Amino acid sequence: MTSSPNLDQMTPEQLRALAAQLLSKVDTMGRESRRDKTVIEQLSHEIAILKRHKFAKRSEQISPAQGSLLDDLLNTDLEAIEAELNALRPEPAATSSRQQPKRAPLPPQFPRTVIRHEPESTLCACGCQLERIGEDVSEKLDYTPGVFTVEQHVRGKWACRQCETLIQAPVPAQVIDKGIPTAGLLAHVMVAKFADHLPLYRQEKIFGRAGLIISRSTLAQWVGQTGVQLQPLVDALREAVLAQDVVHADETPVQMLAPG
């Protein structure tokens, strides 16, 4: 436990630095408090809907079709909360015995775009020329309006036979680590859901007609994790909007048709 600083013995510069540090902490705690309050209100609302769905009178109960829409919302929120909790947890120690689930390969009929990632220099630190000994290939699913494509990221492995040094280009940054969707596909799913009001169960069917099997739960996970990554932008937009003298909002509800 740290003791409180003696303000009488601090210089004006130290006092200003301490004040700036305290203001920064207060601002951070305020943002976290507002975010927690929003999550609590959202989950409380969903719990109330679930209780109504289970315990209300028959005339007031939610139909199974409406419950299907609620499942998307719950899966999205749960995935967002899980992503935030994972970001706060320390990195677990890597264990070789843990088996990773195998992901189904992307459909072979989709066009492939090969993106190669190679080291900037193939000259070893010892002065020898590196030799290419292999490569790692990972596939990402991309989407442009009306067309699904696959990005093949090829990362060559270069080794020095003299000093046994292995060099490989780093993995490009992704919105979802180790996931198959590119930023373009995630943007399409988010815009379709929130701007075009297209539920995930409909997007699942649209993808299925294109020959791509992506479950609704997977789409909900993508939405939740993308929402967490976009939270800093949401906070910045909120501050910009609330800084205005007058704010106009369109509160017109959008009706959602039941599945089927």
CSV table of N, CA and C in Angstrom, one decimal, residues 68-231:
chain,number,residue,atom,x,y,z
A,68,SER,N,-36.0,-16.3,-31.4
A,68,SER,CA,-34.8,-16.6,-32.3
A,68,SER,C,-34.0,-15.3,-32.5
A,69,LEU,N,-34.8,-14.2,-32.6
A,69,LEU,CA,-34.1,-12.9,-32.8
A,69,LEU,C,-33.4,-12.5,-31.5
A,70,LEU,N,-34.0,-12.9,-30.3
A,70,LEU,CA,-33.3,-12.6,-29.1
A,70,LEU,C,-32.1,-13.4,-28.9
A,71,ASP,N,-32.0,-14.6,-29.4
A,71,ASP,CA,-30.8,-15.4,-29.3
A,71,ASP,C,-29.6,-14.7,-29.9
A,72,ASP,N,-29.8,-14.0,-31.1
A,72,ASP,CA,-28.7,-13.3,-31.7
A,72,ASP,C,-28.2,-12.2,-30.8
A,73,LEU,N,-29.1,-11.5,-30.2
A,73,LEU,CA,-28.7,-10.4,-29.3
A,73,LEU,C,-27.9,-10.9,-28.1
A,74,LEU,N,-28.4,-12.0,-27.5
A,74,LEU,CA,-27.7,-12.5,-26.4
A,74,LEU,C,-26.3,-13.0,-26.7
A,75,ASN,N,-26.2,-13.7,-27.9
A,75,ASN,CA,-24.9,-14.3,-28.3
A,75,ASN,C,-24.0,-13.2,-28.6
A,76,THR,N,-24.4,-12.1,-29.2
A,76,THR,CA,-23.6,-10.9,-29.5
A,76,THR,C,-23.1,-10.3,-28.2
A,77,ASP,N,-24.0,-10.0,-27.3
A,77,ASP,CA,-23.6,-9.4,-26.0
A,77,ASP,C,-22.6,-10.3,-25.2
A,78,LEU,N,-22.9,-11.6,-25.1
A,78,LEU,CA,-22.0,-12.5,-24.4
A,78,LEU,C,-20.6,-12.5,-25.0
A,79,GLU,N,-20.6,-12.5,-26.3
A,79,GLU,CA,-19.2,-12.6,-27.0
A,79,GLU,C,-18.5,-11.3,-26.7
A,80,ALA,N,-19.2,-10.1,-26.7
A,80,ALA,CA,-18.5,-8.9,-26.5
A,80,ALA,C,-18.0,-8.8,-25.0
A,81,ILE,N,-18.8,-9.3,-24.1
A,81,ILE,CA,-18.3,-9.3,-22.7
A,81,ILE,C,-17.2,-10.3,-22.5
A,82,GLU,N,-17.2,-11.4,-23.2
A,82,GLU,CA,-16.1,-12.4,-23.1
A,82,GLU,C,-14.8,-11.8,-23.7
A,83,ALA,N,-15.0,-11.0,-24.8
A,83,ALA,CA,-13.8,-10.4,-25.4
A,83,ALA,C,-13.2,-9.4,-24.5
A,84,GLU,N,-14.0,-8.6,-23.8
A,84,GLU,CA,-13.5,-7.6,-22.9
A,84,GLU,C,-12.8,-8.3,-21.7
A,85,LEU,N,-13.4,-9.4,-21.2
A,85,LEU,CA,-12.7,-10.1,-20.1
A,85,LEU,C,-11.4,-10.7,-20.5
A,86,ASN,N,-11.4,-11.3,-21.7
A,86,ASN,CA,-10.1,-11.8,-22.2
A,86,ASN,C,-9.0,-10.8,-22.3
A,87,ALA,N,-9.4,-9.6,-22.7
A,87,ALA,CA,-8.4,-8.5,-22.8
A,87,ALA,C,-7.8,-8.1,-21.5
A,88,LEU,N,-8.6,-8.4,-20.4
A,88,LEU,CA,-8.1,-8.0,-19.0
A,88,LEU,C,-7.3,-9.2,-18.4
A,89,ARG,N,-7.5,-10.4,-18.9
A,89,ARG,CA,-6.8,-11.5,-18.3
A,89,ARG,C,-5.4,-11.5,-18.8
A,90,PRO,N,-4.4,-12.0,-17.9
A,90,PRO,CA,-3.1,-12.2,-18.4
A,90,PRO,C,-3.0,-13.3,-19.4
A,91,GLU,N,-1.9,-13.2,-20.2
A,91,GLU,CA,-1.7,-14.2,-21.3
A,91,GLU,C,-1.4,-15.6,-20.6
A,92,PRO,N,-2.2,-16.7,-20.9
A,92,PRO,CA,-1.9,-18.0,-20.3
A,92,PRO,C,-0.6,-18.6,-20.9
A,93,ALA,N,0.0,-19.4,-20.1
A,93,ALA,CA,1.2,-20.1,-20.6
A,93,ALA,C,0.8,-21.1,-21.7
A,94,ALA,N,1.7,-21.1,-22.8
A,94,ALA,CA,1.4,-22.0,-23.9
A,94,ALA,C,1.6,-23.4,-23.5
A,95,THR,N,0.7,-24.3,-23.8
A,95,THR,CA,0.8,-25.7,-23.5
A,95,THR,C,0.7,-26.5,-24.8
A,96,SER,N,1.7,-27.3,-25.1
A,96,SER,CA,1.7,-28.1,-26.3
A,96,SER,C,0.7,-29.2,-26.3
A,97,SER,N,0.2,-29.6,-25.2
A,97,SER,CA,-0.8,-30.7,-25.1
A,97,SER,C,-2.2,-30.3,-25.5
A,98,ARG,N,-2.5,-29.0,-25.5
A,98,ARG,CA,-3.8,-28.6,-25.8
A,98,ARG,C,-4.1,-28.7,-27.3
A,99,GLN,N,-5.2,-29.3,-27.7
A,99,GLN,CA,-5.5,-29.5,-29.0
A,99,GLN,C,-6.4,-28.4,-29.5
A,100,GLN,N,-6.0,-27.8,-30.7
A,100,GLN,CA,-6.8,-26.7,-31.2
A,100,GLN,C,-7.9,-27.3,-32.1
A,101,PRO,N,-9.1,-26.8,-32.1
A,101,PRO,CA,-10.2,-27.3,-32.9
A,101,PRO,C,-9.9,-27.0,-34.4
A,102,LYS,N,-10.2,-28.0,-35.2
A,102,LYS,CA,-9.9,-27.8,-36.7
A,102,LYS,C,-11.1,-27.1,-37.3
A,103,ARG,N,-10.7,-26.0,-38.1
A,103,ARG,CA,-11.7,-25.2,-38.8
A,103,ARG,C,-11.9,-25.8,-40.2
A,104,ALA,N,-13.2,-25.8,-40.6
A,104,ALA,CA,-13.5,-26.3,-41.9
A,104,ALA,C,-12.8,-25.4,-43.0
A,105,PRO,N,-12.2,-26.0,-44.0
A,105,PRO,CA,-11.6,-25.2,-45.1
A,105,PRO,C,-12.6,-24.3,-45.8
A,106,LEU,N,-12.2,-23.2,-46.3
A,106,LEU,CA,-13.1,-22.3,-47.1
A,106,LEU,C,-13.4,-23.0,-48.4
A,107,PRO,N,-14.6,-22.7,-49.0
A,107,PRO,CA,-14.9,-23.4,-50.2
A,107,PRO,C,-13.9,-23.1,-51.3
A,108,PRO,N,-13.5,-24.2,-52.0
A,108,PRO,CA,-12.5,-24.0,-53.1
A,108,PRO,C,-12.9,-23.2,-54.3
A,109,GLN,N,-14.3,-23.1,-54.5
A,109,GLN,CA,-14.7,-22.3,-55.7
A,109,GLN,C,-14.6,-20.8,-55.5
A,110,PHE,N,-14.3,-20.3,-54.3
A,110,PHE,CA,-14.1,-18.9,-54.2
A,110,PHE,C,-12.8,-18.5,-54.8
A,111,PRO,N,-12.7,-17.3,-55.4
A,111,PRO,CA,-11.5,-16.8,-56.0
A,111,PRO,C,-10.4,-16.6,-54.9
A,112,ARG,N,-9.2,-16.9,-55.2
A,112,ARG,CA,-8.1,-16.7,-54.2
A,112,ARG,C,-7.2,-15.6,-54.6
A,113,THR,N,-6.8,-14.8,-53.7
A,113,THR,CA,-5.8,-13.7,-53.9
A,113,THR,C,-4.7,-14.0,-52.9
A,114,VAL,N,-3.5,-14.3,-53.5
A,114,VAL,CA,-2.3,-14.6,-52.8
A,114,VAL,C,-1.6,-13.4,-52.3
A,115,ILE,N,-1.4,-13.2,-51.0
A,115,ILE,CA,-0.7,-12.1,-50.5
A,115,ILE,C,0.6,-12.6,-49.8
A,116,ARG,N,1.7,-12.3,-50.3
A,116,ARG,CA,3.0,-12.9,-49.7
A,116,ARG,C,3.6,-11.9,-48.7
A,117,HIS,N,4.1,-12.4,-47.7
A,117,HIS,CA,4.8,-11.7,-46.6
A,117,HIS,C,6.2,-12.3,-46.4
A,118,GLU,N,7.2,-11.5,-46.8
A,118,GLU,CA,8.5,-12.0,-46.8
A,118,GLU,C,9.4,-11.0,-45.9
A,119,PRO,N,10.4,-11.5,-45.3
A,119,PRO,CA,11.3,-10.5,-44.6
A,119,PRO,C,11.9,-9.4,-45.5
A,120,GLU,N,12.1,-8.3,-44.9
A,120,GLU,CA,12.7,-7.2,-45.7
A,120,GLU,C,14.1,-7.5,-46.2
A,121,SER,N,14.8,-8.4,-45.5
A,121,SER,CA,16.1,-8.8,-45.9
A,121,SER,C,16.3,-10.3,-45.7
A,122,THR,N,16.9,-10.9,-46.7
A,122,THR,CA,17.2,-12.4,-46.6
A,122,THR,C,18.6,-12.6,-46.3
A,123,LEU,N,19.3,-11.6,-45.8
A,123,LEU,CA,20.7,-11.8,-45.4
A,123,LEU,C,20.8,-11.9,-43.9
A,124,CYS,N,21.4,-13.0,-43.4
A,124,CYS,CA,21.5,-13.3,-42.0
A,124,CYS,C,22.4,-12.3,-41.3
A,125,ALA,N,22.3,-12.2,-40.0
A,125,ALA,CA,23.2,-11.3,-39.2
A,125,ALA,C,24.6,-11.8,-39.3
A,126,CYS,N,24.8,-13.1,-39.5
A,126,CYS,CA,26.2,-13.6,-39.6
A,126,CYS,C,26.8,-13.3,-41.0
A,127,GLY,N,26.0,-12.8,-41.9
A,127,GLY,CA,26.6,-12.5,-43.3
A,127,GLY,C,26.2,-13.5,-44.3
A,128,CYS,N,25.6,-14.6,-43.9
A,128,CYS,CA,25.2,-15.6,-44.9
A,128,CYS,C,23.9,-15.3,-45.5
A,129,GLN,N,23.7,-15.9,-46.7
A,129,GLN,CA,22.4,-15.7,-47.4
A,129,GLN,C,21.4,-16.8,-46.9
A,130,LEU,N,20.2,-16.3,-46.5
A,130,LEU,CA,19.2,-17.2,-46.0
A,130,LEU,C,18.6,-18.0,-47.1
A,131,GLU,N,18.1,-19.2,-46.8
A,131,GLU,CA,17.5,-20.1,-47.8
A,131,GLU,C,16.0,-20.3,-47.4
A,132,ARG,N,15.2,-20.3,-48.4
A,132,ARG,CA,13.7,-20.5,-48.1
A,132,ARG,C,13.5,-22.0,-47.8
A,133,ILE,N,13.0,-22.3,-46.7
A,133,ILE,CA,12.8,-23.7,-46.3
A,133,ILE,C,11.3,-24.1,-46.2
A,134,GLY,N,10.4,-23.2,-46.4
A,134,GLY,CA,9.0,-23.5,-46.3
A,134,GLY,C,8.2,-22.3,-46.2
A,135,GLU,N,6.9,-22.5,-45.8
A,135,GLU,CA,6.0,-21.3,-45.7
A,135,GLU,C,4.8,-21.7,-44.9
A,136,ASP,N,4.2,-20.7,-44.3
A,136,ASP,CA,2.9,-20.9,-43.6
A,136,ASP,C,1.8,-20.2,-44.4
A,137,VAL,N,0.7,-20.9,-44.6
A,137,VAL,CA,-0.4,-20.3,-45.4
A,137,VAL,C,-1.6,-20.2,-44.5
A,138,SER,N,-2.2,-19.1,-44.4
A,138,SER,CA,-3.5,-18.9,-43.7
A,138,SER,C,-4.5,-18.2,-44.6
A,139,GLU,N,-5.7,-18.6,-44.5
A,139,GLU,CA,-6.8,-18.1,-45.4
A,139,GLU,C,-7.7,-17.2,-44.6
A,140,LYS,N,-8.1,-16.1,-45.2
A,140,LYS,CA,-9.1,-15.1,-44.6
A,140,LYS,C,-10.2,-14.9,-45.6
A,141,LEU,N,-11.4,-14.9,-45.1
A,141,LEU,CA,-12.6,-14.8,-46.0
A,141,LEU,C,-12.9,-13.3,-46.1
A,142,ASP,N,-12.9,-12.8,-47.3
A,142,ASP,CA,-13.2,-11.4,-47.6
A,142,ASP,C,-14.5,-11.3,-48.4
A,143,TYR,N,-15.0,-10.1,-48.4
A,143,TYR,CA,-16.3,-9.8,-49.1
A,143,TYR,C,-16.3,-8.5,-49.7
A,144,THR,N,-16.5,-8.4,-51.0
A,144,THR,CA,-16.9,-7.2,-51.7
A,144,THR,C,-18.3,-7.3,-52.2
A,145,PRO,N,-19.0,-6.2,-52.4
A,145,PRO,CA,-20.4,-6.3,-52.7
A,145,PRO,C,-20.8,-7.4,-53.7
A,146,GLY,N,-21.4,-8.5,-53.3
A,146,GLY,CA,-21.8,-9.5,-54.2
A,146,GLY,C,-20.9,-10.6,-54.4
A,147,VAL,N,-19.6,-10.5,-53.9
A,147,VAL,CA,-18.6,-11.5,-54.3
A,147,VAL,C,-17.8,-11.9,-53.0
A,148,PHE,N,-17.7,-13.2,-52.7
A,148,PHE,CA,-16.8,-13.7,-51.7
A,148,PHE,C,-15.5,-14.0,-52.3
A,149,THR,N,-14.4,-13.6,-51.7
A,149,THR,CA,-13.1,-14.0,-52.1
A,149,THR,C,-12.3,-14.5,-50.9
A,150,VAL,N,-11.2,-15.2,-51.2
A,150,VAL,CA,-10.3,-15.7,-50.1
A,150,VAL,C,-9.0,-15.1,-50.2
A,151,GLU,N,-8.5,-14.5,-49.2
A,151,GLU,CA,-7.1,-14.0,-49.1
A,151,GLU,C,-6.2,-15.1,-48.6
A,152,GLN,N,-5.2,-15.5,-49.4
A,152,GLN,CA,-4.2,-16.4,-48.9
A,152,GLN,C,-2.9,-15.7,-48.5
A,153,HIS,N,-2.7,-15.7,-47.2
A,153,HIS,CA,-1.5,-15.0,-46.7
A,153,HIS,C,-0.4,-16.1,-46.6
A,154,VAL,N,0.6,-15.9,-47.4
A,154,VAL,CA,1.8,-16.8,-47.4
A,154,VAL,C,3.0,-16.2,-46.8
A,155,ARG,N,3.4,-16.8,-45.7
A,155,ARG,CA,4.6,-16.2,-44.9
A,155,ARG,C,5.7,-17.2,-45.1
A,156,GLY,N,6.7,-16.8,-45.9
A,156,GLY,CA,7.8,-17.7,-46.2
A,156,GLY,C,8.7,-17.9,-45.0
A,157,LYS,N,9.3,-19.1,-44.8
A,157,LYS,CA,10.3,-19.3,-43.8
A,157,LYS,C,11.7,-19.3,-44.4
A,158,TRP,N,12.6,-18.5,-43.8
A,158,TRP,CA,13.9,-18.4,-44.3
A,158,TRP,C,14.9,-18.8,-43.2
A,159,ALA,N,15.8,-19.6,-43.5
A,159,ALA,CA,16.8,-20.1,-42.5
A,159,ALA,C,18.2,-20.0,-43.0
A,160,CYS,N,19.1,-19.8,-42.0
A,160,CYS,CA,20.5,-19.7,-42.3
A,160,CYS,C,21.1,-21.1,-41.9
A,161,ARG,N,21.8,-21.8,-42.9
A,161,ARG,CA,22.4,-23.1,-42.6
A,161,ARG,C,23.6,-22.9,-41.7
A,162,GLN,N,24.2,-21.7,-41.7
A,162,GLN,CA,25.5,-21.5,-41.0
A,162,GLN,C,25.2,-21.4,-39.5
A,163,CYS,N,24.2,-20.5,-39.1
A,163,CYS,CA,24.0,-20.3,-37.7
A,163,CYS,C,22.6,-20.8,-37.3
A,164,GLU,N,21.9,-21.4,-38.2
A,164,GLU,CA,20.6,-22.0,-37.9
A,164,GLU,C,19.6,-21.0,-37.4
A,165,THR,N,19.6,-19.8,-38.0
A,165,THR,CA,18.7,-18.7,-37.7
A,165,THR,C,17.4,-18.9,-38.6
A,166,LEU,N,16.3,-18.7,-38.0
A,166,LEU,CA,15.0,-18.8,-38.8
A,166,LEU,C,14.3,-17.4,-38.7
A,167,ILE,N,14.0,-16.9,-39.9
A,167,ILE,CA,13.3,-15.6,-40.0
A,167,ILE,C,12.0,-15.8,-40.8
A,168,GLN,N,11.0,-15.1,-40.3
A,168,GLN,CA,9.7,-15.1,-40.9
A,168,GLN,C,9.0,-13.8,-40.7
A,169,ALA,N,8.3,-13.3,-41.7
A,169,ALA,CA,7.6,-12.1,-41.6
A,169,ALA,C,6.5,-12.2,-40.5
A,170,PRO,N,6.2,-11.2,-39.8
A,170,PRO,CA,5.1,-11.3,-38.7
A,170,PRO,C,3.7,-11.4,-39.4
A,171,VAL,N,2.8,-11.9,-38.6
A,171,VAL,CA,1.4,-12.1,-39.0
A,171,VAL,C,0.8,-10.7,-39.1
A,172,PRO,N,0.1,-10.4,-40.2
A,172,PRO,CA,-0.5,-9.1,-40.3
A,172,PRO,C,-1.6,-8.9,-39.2
A,173,ALA,N,-1.8,-7.7,-38.8
A,173,ALA,CA,-2.8,-7.4,-37.7
A,173,ALA,C,-4.2,-7.7,-38.3
A,174,GLN,N,-5.1,-8.3,-37.5
A,174,GLN,CA,-6.4,-8.5,-37.8
A,174,GLN,C,-7.4,-8.0,-36.8
A,175,VAL,N,-8.6,-7.8,-37.1
A,175,VAL,CA,-9.6,-7.4,-36.2
A,175,VAL,C,-9.9,-8.5,-35.2
A,176,ILE,N,-10.0,-9.7,-35.7
A,176,ILE,CA,-10.2,-10.9,-34.8
A,176,ILE,C,-9.0,-11.8,-35.0
A,177,ASP,N,-8.1,-11.9,-34.0
A,177,ASP,CA,-6.9,-12.7,-34.1
A,177,ASP,C,-7.3,-14.2,-34.4
A,178,LYS,N,-6.6,-14.8,-35.3
A,178,LYS,CA,-6.8,-16.2,-35.7
A,178,LYS,C,-8.2,-16.5,-36.2
A,179,GLY,N,-8.9,-15.5,-36.6
A,179,GLY,CA,-10.2,-15.7,-37.2
A,179,GLY,C,-10.1,-15.6,-38.7
A,180,ILE,N,-11.2,-16.1,-39.4
A,180,ILE,CA,-11.1,-16.1,-40.8
A,180,ILE,C,-11.7,-14.9,-41.5
A,181,PRO,N,-12.5,-14.0,-40.8
A,181,PRO,CA,-13.0,-12.9,-41.5
A,181,PRO,C,-12.0,-11.7,-41.6
A,182,THR,N,-12.0,-11.1,-42.8
A,182,THR,CA,-11.2,-9.9,-43.0
A,182,THR,C,-12.0,-8.7,-42.4
A,183,ALA,N,-11.4,-7.5,-42.4
A,183,ALA,CA,-12.1,-6.3,-42.0
A,183,ALA,C,-13.2,-6.0,-42.9
A,184,GLY,N,-13.1,-6.3,-44.2
A,184,GLY,CA,-14.1,-6.0,-45.2
A,184,GLY,C,-15.4,-6.9,-44.9
A,185,LEU,N,-15.2,-8.1,-44.6
A,185,LEU,CA,-16.4,-9.0,-44.3
A,185,LEU,C,-17.0,-8.6,-43.0
A,186,LEU,N,-16.2,-8.3,-42.0
A,186,LEU,CA,-16.8,-7.8,-40.7
A,186,LEU,C,-17.6,-6.5,-40.9
A,187,ALA,N,-17.1,-5.6,-41.7
A,187,ALA,CA,-17.8,-4.4,-42.0
A,187,ALA,C,-19.1,-4.7,-42.7
A,188,HIS,N,-19.1,-5.6,-43.6
A,188,HIS,CA,-20.4,-6.0,-44.3
A,188,HIS,C,-21.4,-6.5,-43.3
A,189,VAL,N,-21.0,-7.4,-42.4
A,189,VAL,CA,-21.9,-8.0,-41.4
A,189,VAL,C,-22.5,-6.9,-40.5
A,190,MET,N,-21.6,-6.0,-40.0
A,190,MET,CA,-22.0,-5.0,-39.1
A,190,MET,C,-23.0,-4.0,-39.8
A,191,VAL,N,-22.7,-3.6,-41.0
A,191,VAL,CA,-23.5,-2.7,-41.7
A,191,VAL,C,-24.9,-3.3,-42.0
A,192,ALA,N,-24.8,-4.6,-42.5
A,192,ALA,CA,-26.1,-5.3,-42.8
A,192,ALA,C,-27.0,-5.4,-41.6
A,193,LYS,N,-26.4,-5.6,-40.4
A,193,LYS,CA,-27.2,-5.8,-39.2
A,193,LYS,C,-27.7,-4.5,-38.6
A,194,PHE,N,-26.8,-3.5,-38.5
A,194,PHE,CA,-27.2,-2.3,-37.8
A,194,PHE,C,-27.7,-1.2,-38.7
A,195,ALA,N,-27.2,-1.1,-39.9
A,195,ALA,CA,-27.6,-0.1,-40.8
A,195,ALA,C,-28.8,-0.5,-41.7
A,196,ASP,N,-28.7,-1.8,-42.2
A,196,ASP,CA,-29.8,-2.3,-43.1
A,196,ASP,C,-30.8,-3.1,-42.3
A,197,HIS,N,-30.6,-3.3,-41.0
A,197,HIS,CA,-31.5,-4.0,-40.1
A,197,HIS,C,-31.8,-5.4,-40.7
A,198,LEU,N,-30.7,-6.1,-41.0
A,198,LEU,CA,-30.8,-7.5,-41.6
A,198,LEU,C,-30.3,-8.4,-40.4
A,199,PRO,N,-31.2,-9.2,-39.8
A,199,PRO,CA,-30.9,-10.0,-38.7
A,199,PRO,C,-29.8,-11.1,-39.1
A,200,LEU,N,-29.2,-11.6,-38.1
A,200,LEU,CA,-28.1,-12.6,-38.4
A,200,LEU,C,-28.6,-13.9,-39.0
A,201,TYR,N,-29.9,-14.3,-38.7
A,201,TYR,CA,-30.4,-15.5,-39.3
A,201,TYR,C,-30.6,-15.4,-40.8
A,202,ARG,N,-30.9,-14.1,-41.2
A,202,ARG,CA,-31.1,-13.9,-42.6
A,202,ARG,C,-29.7,-13.9,-43.3
A,203,GLN,N,-28.7,-13.3,-42.7
A,203,GLN,CA,-27.4,-13.3,-43.2
A,203,GLN,C,-26.9,-14.7,-43.3
A,204,GLU,N,-27.2,-15.5,-42.4
A,204,GLU,CA,-26.8,-16.9,-42.4
A,204,GLU,C,-27.3,-17.6,-43.7
A,205,LYS,N,-28.6,-17.3,-44.0
A,205,LYS,CA,-29.2,-17.9,-45.2
A,205,LYS,C,-28.6,-17.3,-46.5
A,206,ILE,N,-28.3,-16.1,-46.5
A,206,ILE,CA,-27.7,-15.4,-47.6
A,206,ILE,C,-26.3,-16.1,-47.9
A,207,PHE,N,-25.5,-16.2,-46.8
A,207,PHE,CA,-24.2,-16.8,-47.0
A,207,PHE,C,-24.4,-18.3,-47.5
A,208,GLY,N,-25.4,-19.0,-47.0
A,208,GLY,CA,-25.6,-20.4,-47.4
A,208,GLY,C,-25.9,-20.5,-48.8
A,209,ARG,N,-26.7,-19.6,-49.4
A,209,ARG,CA,-27.0,-19.6,-50.8
A,209,ARG,C,-25.7,-19.4,-51.7
A,210,ALA,N,-24.8,-18.7,-51.1
A,210,ALA,CA,-23.5,-18.4,-51.8
A,210,ALA,C,-22.5,-19.6,-51.6
A,211,GLY,N,-23.0,-20.7,-50.9
A,211,GLY,CA,-22.1,-21.8,-50.7
A,211,GLY,C,-21.2,-21.8,-49.5
A,212,LEU,N,-21.5,-20.8,-48.6
A,212,LEU,CA,-20.7,-20.6,-47.4
A,212,LEU,C,-21.5,-20.9,-46.2
A,213,ILE,N,-21.1,-21.9,-45.4
A,213,ILE,CA,-21.8,-22.3,-44.2
A,213,ILE,C,-21.2,-21.5,-43.0
A,214,ILE,N,-21.9,-20.5,-42.5
A,214,ILE,CA,-21.4,-19.7,-41.3
A,214,ILE,C,-22.6,-19.7,-40.4
A,215,SER,N,-22.5,-20.3,-39.3
A,215,SER,CA,-23.7,-20.4,-38.4
A,215,SER,C,-24.0,-19.0,-37.8
A,216,ARG,N,-25.2,-18.9,-37.3
A,216,ARG,CA,-25.6,-17.7,-36.7
A,216,ARG,C,-24.8,-17.3,-35.4
A,217,SER,N,-24.5,-18.4,-34.7
A,217,SER,CA,-23.7,-18.1,-33.5
A,217,SER,C,-22.3,-17.6,-33.8
A,218,THR,N,-21.7,-18.1,-34.9
A,218,THR,CA,-20.4,-17.5,-35.3
A,218,THR,C,-20.6,-16.1,-35.7
A,219,LEU,N,-21.6,-15.7,-36.5
A,219,LEU,CA,-21.8,-14.3,-36.8
A,219,LEU,C,-22.0,-13.5,-35.6
A,220,ALA,N,-22.7,-14.0,-34.6
A,220,ALA,CA,-22.9,-13.2,-33.4
A,220,ALA,C,-21.6,-13.0,-32.7
A,221,GLN,N,-20.7,-14.0,-32.7
A,221,GLN,CA,-19.4,-13.8,-32.1
A,221,GLN,C,-18.6,-12.8,-32.8
A,222,TRP,N,-18.7,-12.8,-34.2
A,222,TRP,CA,-18.0,-11.7,-34.9
A,222,TRP,C,-18.5,-10.3,-34.6
A,223,VAL,N,-19.8,-10.2,-34.4
A,223,VAL,CA,-20.4,-8.9,-34.1
A,223,VAL,C,-20.0,-8.4,-32.7
A,224,GLY,N,-20.0,-9.4,-31.8
A,224,GLY,CA,-19.6,-9.0,-30.4
A,224,GLY,C,-18.1,-8.6,-30.3
A,225,GLN,N,-17.2,-9.3,-31.0
A,225,GLN,CA,-15.8,-9.0,-30.9
A,225,GLN,C,-15.5,-7.7,-31.7
A,226,THR,N,-16.2,-7.5,-32.8
A,226,THR,CA,-16.0,-6.3,-33.6
A,226,THR,C,-16.4,-5.1,-32.8
A,227,GLY,N,-17.6,-5.3,-32.1
A,227,GLY,CA,-18.1,-4.2,-31.2
A,227,GLY,C,-17.1,-3.8,-30.2
A,228,VAL,N,-16.4,-4.7,-29.6
A,228,VAL,CA,-15.4,-4.4,-28.6
A,228,VAL,C,-14.2,-3.6,-29.2
A,229,GLN,N,-13.8,-4.0,-30.4
A,229,GLN,CA,-12.7,-3.3,-31.0
A,229,GLN,C,-13.1,-1.9,-31.4
A,230,LEU,N,-14.4,-1.7,-31.7
A,230,LEU,CA,-14.9,-0.3,-32.1
A,230,LEU,C,-15.3,0.6,-30.9
A,231,GLN,N,-15.2,0.0,-29.7
A,231,GLN,CA,-15.6,0.8,-28.5
A,231,GLN,C,-14.9,2.1,-28.4
